[in-house]
């Protein structure tokens, strides 16, 4: 056995061990979520509406005229008590009809203020409807070089009256029980940040490209949940996160991470997890899954993944070491695959390494797809297994170079 194959096997076993830790963490968060639900179904009274925290839902939007309407409609249809919920859409210097679409919804949203707060009449368009909705404009973002979304969220939070801030994206749709499920996770003052589940919405006509994205995206969500459950929060998605207004304000919002364009989700979570004694949770409630759309072109996919990968350089060192371990296995795996056609003796080791990769992946994926009823995604896993390592390495390399497009802006990082 050569030094190379020893290293390959050692890195592969390390990968399986890492994924086993995350699988255990995912199970821990699932059991904790079930325990919260079981306390009610088992005979304890559900919290009275007046005992629920007040919630502000923040939706940053830029050039989202086709998606912001369904997004807002889904939020207005949620079952959270009206007097304890407000919605703030932040129009990030849109060049289309985004603000007009929001104003149409405002015309049918009731004018009742959140309990304990009086709103100026100018803030509301009084009419009949189901929800409380405000629009904040942020044209000053055109003067910024990066972190436009973070600035938009900060401006919305400055107007917020809720104890808990929930964020989602303008191209998402939320389920009716979403705010209640997420708010339930803030069961004590020590819980400061909650990450929630997000998945791609697939149509019958979506092909292999969309389904591979969906599986990969779902896997990232499951690994993020596992990291939280194992005490090493790493990944989150801004389409479904929540945090206490008090904590956000005390930490100065996104200060310290506002030089990075992306990261309104996981960099904020890491700032709380590794910089304070406060707790981070994952909401494993299937009724809290936020739906979003896969990208439709290879160009959009590359820019999306470059943006996601660009955050890795700003992770805490302990997470960077973890990424290096995973990346080392992927490098060894891809190098072995390239060399195997010329060195036939490597084929058994390549197959063994792929077996370790599959074992690690499925440790996390199988319980996650079962819990969230997404077993059909595993149909494309064999192809995903072959593509995942080279795809991850290419994206990591591109992300380190900076330069990507996001919401009709060209950004350097």
JSON list of N, CA, C and O in Angstrom, two decimals, residues 12 28 34 75 103 116 125-126 137 151 153-154 201 206 210 217 237 277 296 314 363 379 402 412:
[
{"chain": "A", "resi": 12, "resn": "UNK", "atom": "N", "xyz": [-10.53, 9.69, 3.70]},
{"chain": "A", "resi": 12, "resn": "UNK", "atom": "CA", "xyz": [-11.89, 9.18, 3.52]},
{"chain": "A", "resi": 12, "resn": "UNK", "atom": "C", "xyz": [-12.53, 8.79, 4.83]},
{"chain": "A", "resi": 12, "resn": "UNK", "atom": "O", "xyz": [-13.71, 9.08, 5.07]},
{"chain": "A", "resi": 28, "resn": "UNK", "atom": "N", "xyz": [-30.12, 15.03, 16.80]},
{"chain": "A", "resi": 28, "resn": "UNK", "atom": "CA", "xyz": [-30.33, 15.75, 18.06]},
{"chain": "A", "resi": 28, "resn": "UNK", "atom": "C", "xyz": [-31.29, 16.92, 17.88]},
{"chain": "A", "resi": 28, "resn": "UNK", "atom": "O", "xyz": [-32.19, 17.14, 18.68]},
{"chain": "A", "resi": 34, "resn": "UNK", "atom": "N", "xyz": [-38.99, 17.82, 17.97]},
{"chain": "A", "resi": 34, "resn": "UNK", "atom": "CA", "xyz": [-40.13, 16.97, 18.27]},
{"chain": "A", "resi": 34, "resn": "UNK", "atom": "C", "xyz": [-40.55, 17.09, 19.73]},
{"chain": "A", "resi": 34, "resn": "UNK", "atom": "O", "xyz": [-41.74, 17.01, 20.04]},
{"chain": "A", "resi": 75, "resn": "UNK", "atom": "N", "xyz": [-46.77, 35.01, 3.20]},
{"chain": "A", "resi": 75, "resn": "UNK", "atom": "CA", "xyz": [-46.54, 35.48, 4.56]},
{"chain": "A", "resi": 75, "resn": "UNK", "atom": "C", "xyz": [-47.83, 36.00, 5.17]},
{"chain": "A", "resi": 75, "resn": "UNK", "atom": "O", "xyz": [-48.14, 35.75, 6.35]},
{"chain": "A", "resi": 103, "resn": "UNK", "atom": "N", "xyz": [-47.00, 47.69, -2.78]},
{"chain": "A", "resi": 103, "resn": "UNK", "atom": "CA", "xyz": [-48.04, 48.66, -2.42]},
{"chain": "A", "resi": 103, "resn": "UNK", "atom": "C", "xyz": [-49.44, 48.11, -2.70]},
{"chain": "A", "resi": 103, "resn": "UNK", "atom": "O", "xyz": [-50.39, 48.42, -1.98]},
{"chain": "A", "resi": 116, "resn": "UNK", "atom": "N", "xyz": [-48.64, 47.15, 21.62]},
{"chain": "A", "resi": 116, "resn": "UNK", "atom": "CA", "xyz": [-47.68, 47.93, 22.39]},
{"chain": "A", "resi": 116, "resn": "UNK", "atom": "C", "xyz": [-46.97, 49.00, 21.59]},
{"chain": "A", "resi": 116, "resn": "UNK", "atom": "O", "xyz": [-46.11, 49.69, 22.12]},
{"chain": "A", "resi": 125, "resn": "UNK", "atom": "N", "xyz": [-51.63, 51.71, 4.96]},
{"chain": "A", "resi": 125, "resn": "UNK", "atom": "CA", "xyz": [-52.72, 51.98, 4.04]},
{"chain": "A", "resi": 125, "resn": "UNK", "atom": "C", "xyz": [-53.92, 51.20, 4.58]},
{"chain": "A", "resi": 125, "resn": "UNK", "atom": "O", "xyz": [-53.99, 49.99, 4.43]},
{"chain": "A", "resi": 126, "resn": "UNK", "atom": "N", "xyz": [-54.82, 51.88, 5.25]},
{"chain": "A", "resi": 126, "resn": "UNK", "atom": "CA", "xyz": [-55.89, 51.16, 5.96]},
{"chain": "A", "resi": 126, "resn": "UNK", "atom": "C", "xyz": [-56.92, 50.62, 4.98]},
{"chain": "A", "resi": 126, "resn": "UNK", "atom": "O", "xyz": [-57.46, 51.33, 4.15]},
{"chain": "A", "resi": 137, "resn": "UNK", "atom": "N", "xyz": [-37.81, 51.86, 1.55]},
{"chain": "A", "resi": 137, "resn": "UNK", "atom": "CA", "xyz": [-36.98, 52.05, 0.34]},
{"chain": "A", "resi": 137, "resn": "UNK", "atom": "C", "xyz": [-35.55, 52.32, 0.75]},
{"chain": "A", "resi": 137, "resn": "UNK", "atom": "O", "xyz": [-35.29, 52.97, 1.76]},
{"chain": "A", "resi": 151, "resn": "UNK", "atom": "N", "xyz": [-27.06, 45.73, 4.37]},
{"chain": "A", "resi": 151, "resn": "UNK", "atom": "CA", "xyz": [-27.50, 47.09, 4.68]},
{"chain": "A", "resi": 151, "resn": "UNK", "atom": "C", "xyz": [-29.02, 47.20, 4.61]},
{"chain": "A", "resi": 151, "resn": "UNK", "atom": "O", "xyz": [-29.64, 47.88, 5.45]},
{"chain": "A", "resi": 153, "resn": "UNK", "atom": "N", "xyz": [-31.17, 44.81, 5.23]},
{"chain": "A", "resi": 153, "resn": "UNK", "atom": "CA", "xyz": [-31.73, 44.16, 6.42]},
{"chain": "A", "resi": 153, "resn": "UNK", "atom": "C", "xyz": [-31.55, 45.06, 7.64]},
{"chain": "A", "resi": 153, "resn": "UNK", "atom": "O", "xyz": [-32.46, 45.20, 8.47]},
{"chain": "A", "resi": 154, "resn": "UNK", "atom": "N", "xyz": [-30.37, 45.66, 7.78]},
{"chain": "A", "resi": 154, "resn": "UNK", "atom": "CA", "xyz": [-30.14, 46.55, 8.93]},
{"chain": "A", "resi": 154, "resn": "UNK", "atom": "C", "xyz": [-31.13, 47.70, 8.96]},
{"chain": "A", "resi": 154, "resn": "UNK", "atom": "O", "xyz": [-31.62, 48.08, 10.02]},
{"chain": "A", "resi": 201, "resn": "UNK", "atom": "N", "xyz": [-38.08, 24.06, -4.85]},
{"chain": "A", "resi": 201, "resn": "UNK", "atom": "CA", "xyz": [-39.39, 23.61, -5.33]},
{"chain": "A", "resi": 201, "resn": "UNK", "atom": "C", "xyz": [-39.22, 23.12, -6.77]},
{"chain": "A", "resi": 201, "resn": "UNK", "atom": "O", "xyz": [-38.86, 23.89, -7.66]},
{"chain": "A", "resi": 206, "resn": "UNK", "atom": "N", "xyz": [-39.07, 19.74, -14.52]},
{"chain": "A", "resi": 206, "resn": "UNK", "atom": "CA", "xyz": [-37.67, 20.04, -14.22]},
{"chain": "A", "resi": 206, "resn": "UNK", "atom": "C", "xyz": [-36.78, 18.84, -14.52]},
{"chain": "A", "resi": 206, "resn": "UNK", "atom": "O", "xyz": [-37.10, 17.71, -14.15]},
{"chain": "A", "resi": 210, "resn": "UNK", "atom": "N", "xyz": [-31.81, 20.70, -12.56]},
{"chain": "A", "resi": 210, "resn": "UNK", "atom": "CA", "xyz": [-32.54, 21.21, -11.40]},
{"chain": "A", "resi": 210, "resn": "UNK", "atom": "C", "xyz": [-32.55, 20.19, -10.26]},
{"chain": "A", "resi": 210, "resn": "UNK", "atom": "O", "xyz": [-32.43, 20.56, -9.08]},
{"chain": "A", "resi": 217, "resn": "UNK", "atom": "N", "xyz": [-28.39, 21.20, -2.69]},
{"chain": "A", "resi": 217, "resn": "UNK", "atom": "CA", "xyz": [-28.89, 22.25, -1.80]},
{"chain": "A", "resi": 217, "resn": "UNK", "atom": "C", "xyz": [-29.46, 21.64, -0.52]},
{"chain": "A", "resi": 217, "resn": "UNK", "atom": "O", "xyz": [-29.21, 22.13, 0.59]},
{"chain": "A", "resi": 237, "resn": "UNK", "atom": "N", "xyz": [-29.09, 29.46, 5.86]},
{"chain": "A", "resi": 237, "resn": "UNK", "atom": "CA", "xyz": [-29.59, 30.06, 4.62]},
{"chain": "A", "resi": 237, "resn": "UNK", "atom": "C", "xyz": [-30.52, 31.21, 4.97]},
{"chain": "A", "resi": 237, "resn": "UNK", "atom": "O", "xyz": [-31.50, 31.03, 5.70]},
{"chain": "A", "resi": 277, "resn": "UNK", "atom": "N", "xyz": [-21.94, 33.75, 24.50]},
{"chain": "A", "resi": 277, "resn": "UNK", "atom": "CA", "xyz": [-22.35, 32.50, 25.17]},
{"chain": "A", "resi": 277, "resn": "UNK", "atom": "C", "xyz": [-23.76, 32.05, 24.80]},
{"chain": "A", "resi": 277, "resn": "UNK", "atom": "O", "xyz": [-24.28, 31.09, 25.38]},
{"chain": "A", "resi": 296, "resn": "UNK", "atom": "N", "xyz": [-31.74, 28.51, -13.28]},
{"chain": "A", "resi": 296, "resn": "UNK", "atom": "CA", "xyz": [-32.11, 27.85, -14.53]},
{"chain": "A", "resi": 296, "resn": "UNK", "atom": "C", "xyz": [-31.01, 27.78, -15.57]},
{"chain": "A", "resi": 296, "resn": "UNK", "atom": "O", "xyz": [-31.15, 27.09, -16.58]},
{"chain": "A", "resi": 314, "resn": "UNK", "atom": "N", "xyz": [-13.90, 33.76, 5.40]},
{"chain": "A", "resi": 314, "resn": "UNK", "atom": "CA", "xyz": [-14.22, 34.59, 6.56]},
{"chain": "A", "resi": 314, "resn": "UNK", "atom": "C", "xyz": [-14.79, 33.78, 7.72]},
{"chain": "A", "resi": 314, "resn": "UNK", "atom": "O", "xyz": [-15.25, 34.35, 8.70]},
{"chain": "A", "resi": 363, "resn": "UNK", "atom": "N", "xyz": [-25.14, 8.98, 5.42]},
{"chain": "A", "resi": 363, "resn": "UNK", "atom": "CA", "xyz": [-25.37, 9.08, 6.86]},
{"chain": "A", "resi": 363, "resn": "UNK", "atom": "C", "xyz": [-26.19, 10.32, 7.21]},
{"chain": "A", "resi": 363, "resn": "UNK", "atom": "O", "xyz": [-27.04, 10.30, 8.11]},
{"chain": "A", "resi": 379, "resn": "UNK", "atom": "N", "xyz": [-32.78, 9.69, -6.07]},
{"chain": "A", "resi": 379, "resn": "UNK", "atom": "CA", "xyz": [-32.69, 9.05, -7.40]},
{"chain": "A", "resi": 379, "resn": "UNK", "atom": "C", "xyz": [-31.50, 9.58, -8.20]},
{"chain": "A", "resi": 379, "resn": "UNK", "atom": "O", "xyz": [-30.94, 8.85, -9.04]},
{"chain": "A", "resi": 402, "resn": "UNK", "atom": "N", "xyz": [-13.04, 35.78, -6.13]},
{"chain": "A", "resi": 402, "resn": "UNK", "atom": "CA", "xyz": [-13.96, 36.91, -6.08]},
{"chain": "A", "resi": 402, "resn": "UNK", "atom": "C", "xyz": [-14.54, 37.21, -7.45]},
{"chain": "A", "resi": 402, "resn": "UNK", "atom": "O", "xyz": [-14.17, 36.61, -8.46]},
{"chain": "A", "resi": 412, "resn": "UNK", "atom": "N", "xyz": [-17.20, 42.40, -6.18]},
{"chain": "A", "resi": 412, "resn": "UNK", "atom": "CA", "xyz": [-15.86, 41.83, -6.14]},
{"chain": "A", "resi": 412, "resn": "UNK", "atom": "C", "xyz": [-15.71, 40.74, -5.11]},
{"chain": "A", "resi": 412, "resn": "UNK", "atom": "O", "xyz": [-14.81, 39.91, -5.21]}
]
